[in-house]
């Protein structure tokens, strides 16, 4: 007769670790699938500010180079197009080295622009709130108001007679 021992059950801590690993793996797979789905839906994520500026300059250069000028007429058209191409190429030649040497500058400029926009938006919203509360105060003709319902200032009317 051989004694067979039942297989020992793994300790509870090991089972929890295995469950946690499985949970982490499932979460990572779900996250990767969601990122893939969003990339397919929205296209590639934007690059750095320097890359975006470079693409913008290239697009503007292509549009300007292909632009036909009806104002200059048929004779000046080819000469004007050549001048536009030359100016665009000079601008690209001046901007390209700056973008290559200092790409982080454009990231900082983009961040600063975002912060300026947020500050402007906040100031406009605060001013709009002041305008709307003043309009509400002007419409309020209750007799209990400090100015007695007259005028817009905080002072009181004094009868000098």
XYZ file of N, CA and C in Angstrom:
483
model
N 0.814 -1.154 0.000
C 0.000 0.000 0.000
C 0.877 1.243 0.000
N 0.678 2.022 -0.962
C 1.453 3.249 -1.012
C 0.595 4.401 -0.520
N 1.272 5.210 0.162
C 0.543 6.363 0.670
C 0.672 7.500 -0.333
N -0.425 7.903 -0.813
C -0.431 9.051 -1.723
C -0.970 10.245 -0.978
N -0.187 11.216 -1.006
C -0.626 12.450 -0.366
C -1.307 13.328 -1.407
N -2.350 13.964 -1.007
C -2.963 14.895 -1.961
C -2.004 16.063 -2.214
N -2.062 16.578 -3.427
C -1.186 17.700 -3.770
C -1.497 18.870 -2.851
N -0.446 19.454 -2.309
C -0.694 20.577 -1.403
C -1.255 21.760 -2.188
N -2.221 22.385 -1.595
C -2.813 23.558 -2.236
C -1.851 24.727 -2.072
N -1.786 25.563 -3.086
C -0.870 26.700 -2.955
C -1.351 27.620 -1.844
N -0.418 28.205 -1.176
C -0.812 29.135 -0.119
C -1.660 30.264 -0.710
N -2.454 30.824 0.138
C -3.389 31.861 -0.308
C -2.644 33.067 -0.887
N -1.499 33.398 -0.353
C -0.728 34.544 -0.844
C -0.261 34.310 -2.282
N 0.175 33.083 -2.583
C 0.613 32.767 -3.945
C -0.551 32.868 -4.916
N -1.720 32.403 -4.484
C -2.893 32.452 -5.352
C -3.285 33.899 -5.624
N -3.209 34.749 -4.621
C -3.524 36.172 -4.824
C -2.533 36.819 -5.769
N -1.248 36.488 -5.643
C -0.234 37.050 -6.535
C -0.496 36.638 -7.965
N -0.874 35.373 -8.148
C -1.185 34.892 -9.490
C -2.399 35.628 -10.041
N -3.422 35.819 -9.199
C -4.615 36.556 -9.622
C -4.272 38.000 -9.966
N -3.415 38.625 -9.168
C -3.020 40.005 -9.418
C -2.253 40.109 -10.727
N -1.356 39.138 -10.974
C -0.610 39.138 -12.235
C -1.556 38.974 -13.415
N -2.513 38.096 -13.287
C -3.478 37.890 -14.359
C -4.298 39.161 -14.580
N -4.664 39.815 -13.496
C -5.441 41.051 -13.605
C -4.605 42.141 -14.277
N -3.350 42.289 -13.879
C -2.470 43.294 -14.473
C -2.252 43.010 -15.956
N -2.079 41.739 -16.284
C -1.884 41.363 -17.693
C -3.137 41.670 -18.508
N -4.309 41.359 -17.980
C -5.560 41.637 -18.688
C -5.759 43.135 -18.868
N -5.436 43.920 -17.836
C -5.554 45.375 -17.940
C -4.608 45.928 -19.002
N -3.378 45.424 -19.024
C -2.400 45.883 -20.013
C -2.864 45.540 -21.430
N -3.430 44.359 -21.604
C -3.933 43.975 -22.925
C -5.103 44.867 -23.340
N -6.001 45.139 -22.397
C -7.135 46.019 -22.705
C -6.671 47.422 -23.065
N -5.684 47.930 -22.322
C -5.156 49.259 -22.593
C -4.502 49.318 -23.970
N -3.725 48.302 -24.311
C -3.085 48.256 -25.628
C -4.129 48.196 -26.738
N -5.174 47.411 -26.537
C -6.240 47.324 -27.543
C -6.954 48.658 -27.697
N -7.193 49.342 -26.590
C -7.871 50.645 -26.642
C -6.988 51.677 -27.349
N -5.686 51.675 -27.061
C -4.767 52.601 -27.746
C -4.754 52.332 -29.240
N -4.731 51.072 -29.630
C -4.743 50.713 -31.051
C -6.038 51.179 -31.703
N -7.152 50.987 -31.028
C -8.449 51.411 -31.560
C -8.486 52.920 -31.744
N -7.994 53.664 -30.753
C -8.012 55.129 -30.853
C -7.075 55.636 -31.946
N -5.892 54.996 -32.085
C -4.972 55.395 -33.155
C -5.615 55.195 -34.515
N -6.323 54.067 -34.679
C -6.988 53.790 -35.950
C -8.121 54.787 -36.194
N -8.780 55.189 -35.139
C -9.915 56.099 -35.265
C -9.470 57.545 -35.482
N -8.446 57.977 -34.758
C -8.041 59.377 -34.779
C -6.792 59.655 -35.595
N -6.142 58.666 -36.077
C -4.916 58.865 -36.828
C -3.717 58.922 -35.902
N -2.538 59.175 -36.451
C -1.334 59.185 -35.623
C -1.345 60.382 -34.664
N -0.734 60.237 -33.501
C -0.692 61.357 -32.561
C 0.204 62.461 -33.115
N -0.056 63.706 -32.735
C 0.781 64.792 -33.242
C 2.208 64.656 -32.735
N 3.138 65.134 -33.533
C 4.540 65.074 -33.143
C 4.892 66.258 -32.268
N 6.166 66.527 -32.171
C 6.606 67.674 -31.373
C 6.215 68.957 -32.105
N 6.325 70.053 -31.404
C 5.957 71.341 -31.995
C 6.858 71.656 -33.191
N 8.128 71.280 -33.113
C 9.047 71.538 -34.225
C 8.634 70.741 -35.460
N 8.246 69.477 -35.266
C 7.799 68.660 -36.400
C 6.512 69.231 -37.008
N 5.597 69.657 -36.152
C 4.347 70.243 -36.642
C 4.624 71.526 -37.408
N 5.543 72.364 -36.923
C 5.895 73.600 -37.629
C 6.529 73.283 -38.973
N 7.385 72.267 -38.995
C 8.036 71.879 -40.248
C 6.983 71.435 -41.281
N 6.022 70.625 -40.823
C 4.955 70.187 -41.738
C 4.111 71.359 -42.196
N 3.855 72.295 -41.290
C 3.073 73.479 -41.646
C 3.804 74.309 -42.698
N 5.105 74.536 -42.493
C 5.898 75.308 -43.462
C 5.903 74.609 -44.815
N 6.057 73.290 -44.824
C 6.051 72.547 -46.080
C 4.700 72.666 -46.791
N 3.623 72.570 -46.040
C 2.291 72.666 -46.635
C 2.048 74.052 -47.209
N 2.421 75.090 -46.455
C 2.244 76.459 -46.954
C 3.112 76.683 -48.183
N 4.327 76.161 -48.163
C 5.212 76.316 -49.323
C 4.611 75.640 -50.549
N 4.057 74.450 -50.377
C 3.428 73.751 -51.507
C 2.241 74.531 -52.043
N 1.422 75.067 -51.137
C 0.236 75.823 -51.569
C 0.631 77.101 -52.289
N 1.625 77.811 -51.750
C 2.050 79.062 -52.390
C 2.726 78.801 -53.726
N 3.470 77.737 -53.817
C 4.153 77.431 -55.078
C 3.168 77.066 -56.175
N 2.077 76.434 -55.823
C 1.087 76.030 -56.816
C 0.007 77.067 -57.063
N 0.098 78.212 -56.396
C -0.933 79.240 -56.498
C -0.794 79.985 -57.818
N -1.875 80.114 -58.544
C -1.905 80.898 -59.774
C -2.390 82.297 -59.429
N -1.719 83.315 -59.927
C -2.087 84.686 -59.592
C -2.870 85.321 -60.732
N -4.182 85.469 -60.596
C -4.970 86.102 -61.650
C -4.752 87.608 -61.691
N -4.240 88.205 -60.614
C -4.050 89.650 -60.576
C -2.878 90.110 -61.434
N -1.892 89.250 -61.587
C -0.698 89.655 -62.327
C -0.812 89.403 -63.811
N -1.797 88.703 -64.237
C -1.985 88.456 -65.653
C -1.125 87.311 -66.160
N -1.254 87.016 -67.443
C -0.560 85.889 -68.045
C 0.932 86.096 -68.187
N 1.387 87.321 -68.437
C 2.808 87.559 -68.657
C 3.616 87.507 -67.368
N 3.070 88.092 -66.315
C 3.819 88.145 -65.062
C 3.643 86.861 -64.245
N 2.727 85.991 -64.647
C 2.431 84.779 -63.882
C 3.631 83.900 -63.623
N 4.355 83.435 -64.645
C 5.507 82.569 -64.392
C 6.610 83.258 -63.583
N 6.843 84.531 -63.846
C 7.872 85.261 -63.105
C 7.465 85.417 -61.643
N 6.172 85.695 -61.405
C 5.686 85.849 -60.033
C 5.765 84.514 -59.291
N 5.420 83.441 -59.981
C 5.497 82.124 -59.345
C 6.941 81.786 -58.971
N 7.859 82.108 -59.843
C 9.274 81.857 -59.558
C 9.724 82.682 -58.354
N 9.285 83.929 -58.262
C 9.646 84.778 -57.127
C 9.075 84.205 -55.829
N 7.834 83.722 -55.879
C 7.206 83.132 -54.694
C 7.977 81.891 -54.269
N 8.326 81.046 -55.216
C 9.094 79.829 -54.893
C 10.423 80.187 -54.231
N 11.086 81.221 -54.780
C 12.377 81.626 -54.246
C 12.234 82.147 -52.810
N 11.216 82.949 -52.559
C 10.994 83.473 -51.209
C 10.681 82.332 -50.240
N 9.857 81.384 -50.677
C 9.501 80.250 -49.829
C 10.738 79.421 -49.508
N 11.558 79.158 -50.493
C 12.776 78.381 -50.257
C 13.735 79.104 -49.311
N 13.840 80.433 -49.441
C 14.693 81.199 -48.529
C 14.154 81.133 -47.098
N 12.836 81.234 -46.967
C 12.237 81.158 -45.629
C 12.466 79.778 -45.012
N 12.299 78.728 -45.821
C 12.537 77.375 -45.314
C 14.000 77.198 -44.930
N 14.909 77.733 -45.731
C 16.332 77.612 -45.435
C 16.697 78.352 -44.149
N 15.983 79.428 -43.834
C 16.261 80.165 -42.597
C 15.659 79.474 -41.380
N 14.493 78.860 -41.537
C 13.780 78.270 -40.401
C 14.293 76.866 -40.075
N 14.638 76.082 -41.081
C 15.059 74.680 -40.875
C 16.193 74.534 -39.862
N 17.310 75.272 -39.986
C 18.409 75.083 -39.021
C 17.987 75.414 -37.582
N 17.138 76.425 -37.418
C 16.693 76.803 -36.080
C 15.862 75.672 -35.475
N 14.994 75.080 -36.284
C 14.155 73.992 -35.793
C 14.993 72.758 -35.460
N 16.039 72.496 -36.231
C 16.870 71.319 -35.973
C 17.742 71.495 -34.728
N 18.250 72.704 -34.513
C 19.121 72.938 -33.359
C 18.351 73.063 -32.054
N 17.150 73.611 -32.106
C 16.409 73.908 -30.878
C 14.967 73.408 -30.943
N 14.740 72.115 -31.093
C 13.349 71.653 -31.185
C 12.570 71.856 -29.883
N 13.269 71.832 -28.748
C 12.563 72.003 -27.478
C 12.034 73.426 -27.299
N 12.642 74.388 -27.975
C 12.155 75.772 -27.892
C 10.718 75.850 -28.403
N 10.438 75.138 -29.468
C 9.099 75.190 -30.041
C 8.077 74.500 -29.130
N 8.522 73.471 -28.408
C 7.629 72.849 -27.422
C 7.305 73.835 -26.308
N 8.314 74.585 -25.852
C 8.088 75.584 -24.812
C 7.184 76.709 -25.326
N 7.401 77.133 -26.559
C 6.552 78.182 -27.135
C 5.101 77.706 -27.262
N 4.930 76.460 -27.655
C 3.573 75.921 -27.761
C 2.911 75.859 -26.384
N 3.662 75.450 -25.367
C 3.112 75.400 -24.005
C 2.778 76.808 -23.513
N 3.652 77.764 -23.806
C 3.391 79.145 -23.392
C 2.150 79.697 -24.094
N 1.995 79.361 -25.353
C 0.798 79.805 -26.074
C -0.469 79.220 -25.474
N -0.399 77.967 -25.067
C -1.553 77.335 -24.432
C -1.883 78.018 -23.114
N -0.852 78.346 -22.332
C -1.077 79.024 -21.051
C -1.632 80.427 -21.264
N -1.132 81.139 -22.274
C -1.669 82.471 -22.571
C -3.135 82.392 -22.978
N -3.463 81.403 -23.777
C -4.856 81.224 -24.185
C -5.744 80.938 -22.979
N -5.270 80.106 -22.061
C -6.043 79.794 -20.851
C -6.222 81.043 -19.988
N -5.178 81.862 -19.864
C -5.279 83.098 -19.079
C -6.262 84.075 -19.725
N -6.196 84.195 -21.033
C -7.125 85.082 -21.749
C -8.560 84.591 -21.570
N -8.767 83.303 -21.719
C -10.108 82.734 -21.560
C -10.640 82.998 -20.154
N -9.786 82.843 -19.148
C -10.188 83.088 -17.768
C -10.560 84.553 -17.559
N -9.767 85.475 -18.121
C -10.060 86.900 -17.979
C -11.378 87.259 -18.649
N -11.617 86.708 -19.828
C -12.867 86.996 -20.538
C -14.059 86.442 -19.761
N -13.933 85.245 -19.227
C -15.037 84.673 -18.461
C -15.309 85.485 -17.201
N -14.261 85.965 -16.539
C -14.450 86.782 -15.339
C -15.150 88.093 -15.686
N -14.751 88.705 -16.789
C -15.394 89.958 -17.210
C -16.847 89.717 -17.578
N -17.125 88.622 -18.271
C -18.513 88.312 -18.615
C -19.345 88.101 -17.367
N -18.761 87.451 -16.352
C -19.489 87.264 -15.094
C -19.801 88.610 -14.453
N -18.831 89.550 -14.471
C -19.073 90.884 -13.904
C -20.179 91.603 -14.663
N -20.164 91.494 -15.988
C -21.197 92.152 -16.790
C -22.574 91.582 -16.471
N -22.651 90.263 -16.367
C -23.960 89.658 -16.130
C -24.455 89.947 -14.722
N -23.565 90.021 -13.730
C -24.037 90.337 -12.374
C -24.434 91.801 -12.276
N -23.757 92.709 -12.974
C -24.164 94.118 -12.992
C -25.533 94.254 -13.639
N -25.747 93.534 -14.733
C -27.045 93.611 -15.410
C -28.138 93.083 -14.488
N -27.839 92.039 -13.731
C -28.829 91.501 -12.795
C -29.090 92.499 -11.678
N -28.034 93.205 -11.214
C -28.214 94.214 -10.171
C -29.020 95.399 -10.673
N -28.815 95.803 -11.928
C -29.573 96.927 -12.477
C -31.040 96.589 -12.632
N -31.319 95.353 -12.940
C -32.709 94.930 -13.084
C -33.402 94.781 -11.738
N -32.641 94.767 -10.675
C -33.178 94.533 -9.339
C -33.613 95.877 -8.733
N -34.900 96.176 -8.728
C -35.415 97.442 -8.201
C -36.093 97.249 -6.861
N -35.534 96.422 -6.023
C -36.124 96.220 -4.707
C -35.887 97.456 -3.851
N -36.821 97.799 -2.983
C -36.635 98.972 -2.118
C -35.550 98.787 -1.065
N -35.132 97.586 -0.771
C -34.125 97.340 0.246
C -32.705 97.542 -0.237
N -32.538 97.925 -1.491
C -31.184 98.127 -2.014
C -30.543 99.332 -1.363
N -29.220 99.357 -1.186
C -28.549 100.479 -0.519
C -28.755 101.809 -1.235
N -28.862 101.790 -2.566
C -29.025 103.043 -3.292
C -30.488 103.363 -3.557
N -31.392 102.604 -2.987
C -32.811 102.864 -3.150
C -33.311 102.583 -4.545
N -32.544 101.871 -5.330
C -32.972 101.539 -6.682
C -32.603 102.604 -7.695
N -31.877 103.626 -7.274
C -31.504 104.698 -8.190
C -30.033 104.578 -8.557
N -29.728 104.743 -9.813
C -28.344 104.782 -10.259
C -27.655 103.431 -10.178
N -26.371 103.474 -10.524
C -25.598 102.239 -10.514
C -24.506 102.254 -9.468
N -24.266 103.391 -8.827
C -23.176 103.487 -7.865
C -23.575 103.005 -6.493
N -22.575 102.839 -5.619
C -22.847 102.336 -4.286
C -23.347 103.418 -3.328
N -23.290 104.693 -3.740
C -23.673 105.776 -2.844
C -25.170 105.904 -2.661
N -25.570 106.722 -1.673
C -26.978 106.970 -1.401
C -27.322 108.406 -1.779
N -28.521 108.623 -2.177
C -28.973 109.966 -2.527
C -29.235 110.730 -1.244
N -28.703 111.936 -1.204
C -28.892 112.781 -0.029
C -29.728 113.979 -0.451
N -30.811 114.224 0.251
C -31.697 115.358 -0.050
C -31.174 116.562 0.689
N -30.771 117.610 -0.035
C -30.176 118.788 0.564
C -31.212 119.859 0.942
N -32.473 119.693 0.624
C -33.481 120.693 0.951
C -33.883 120.662 2.364
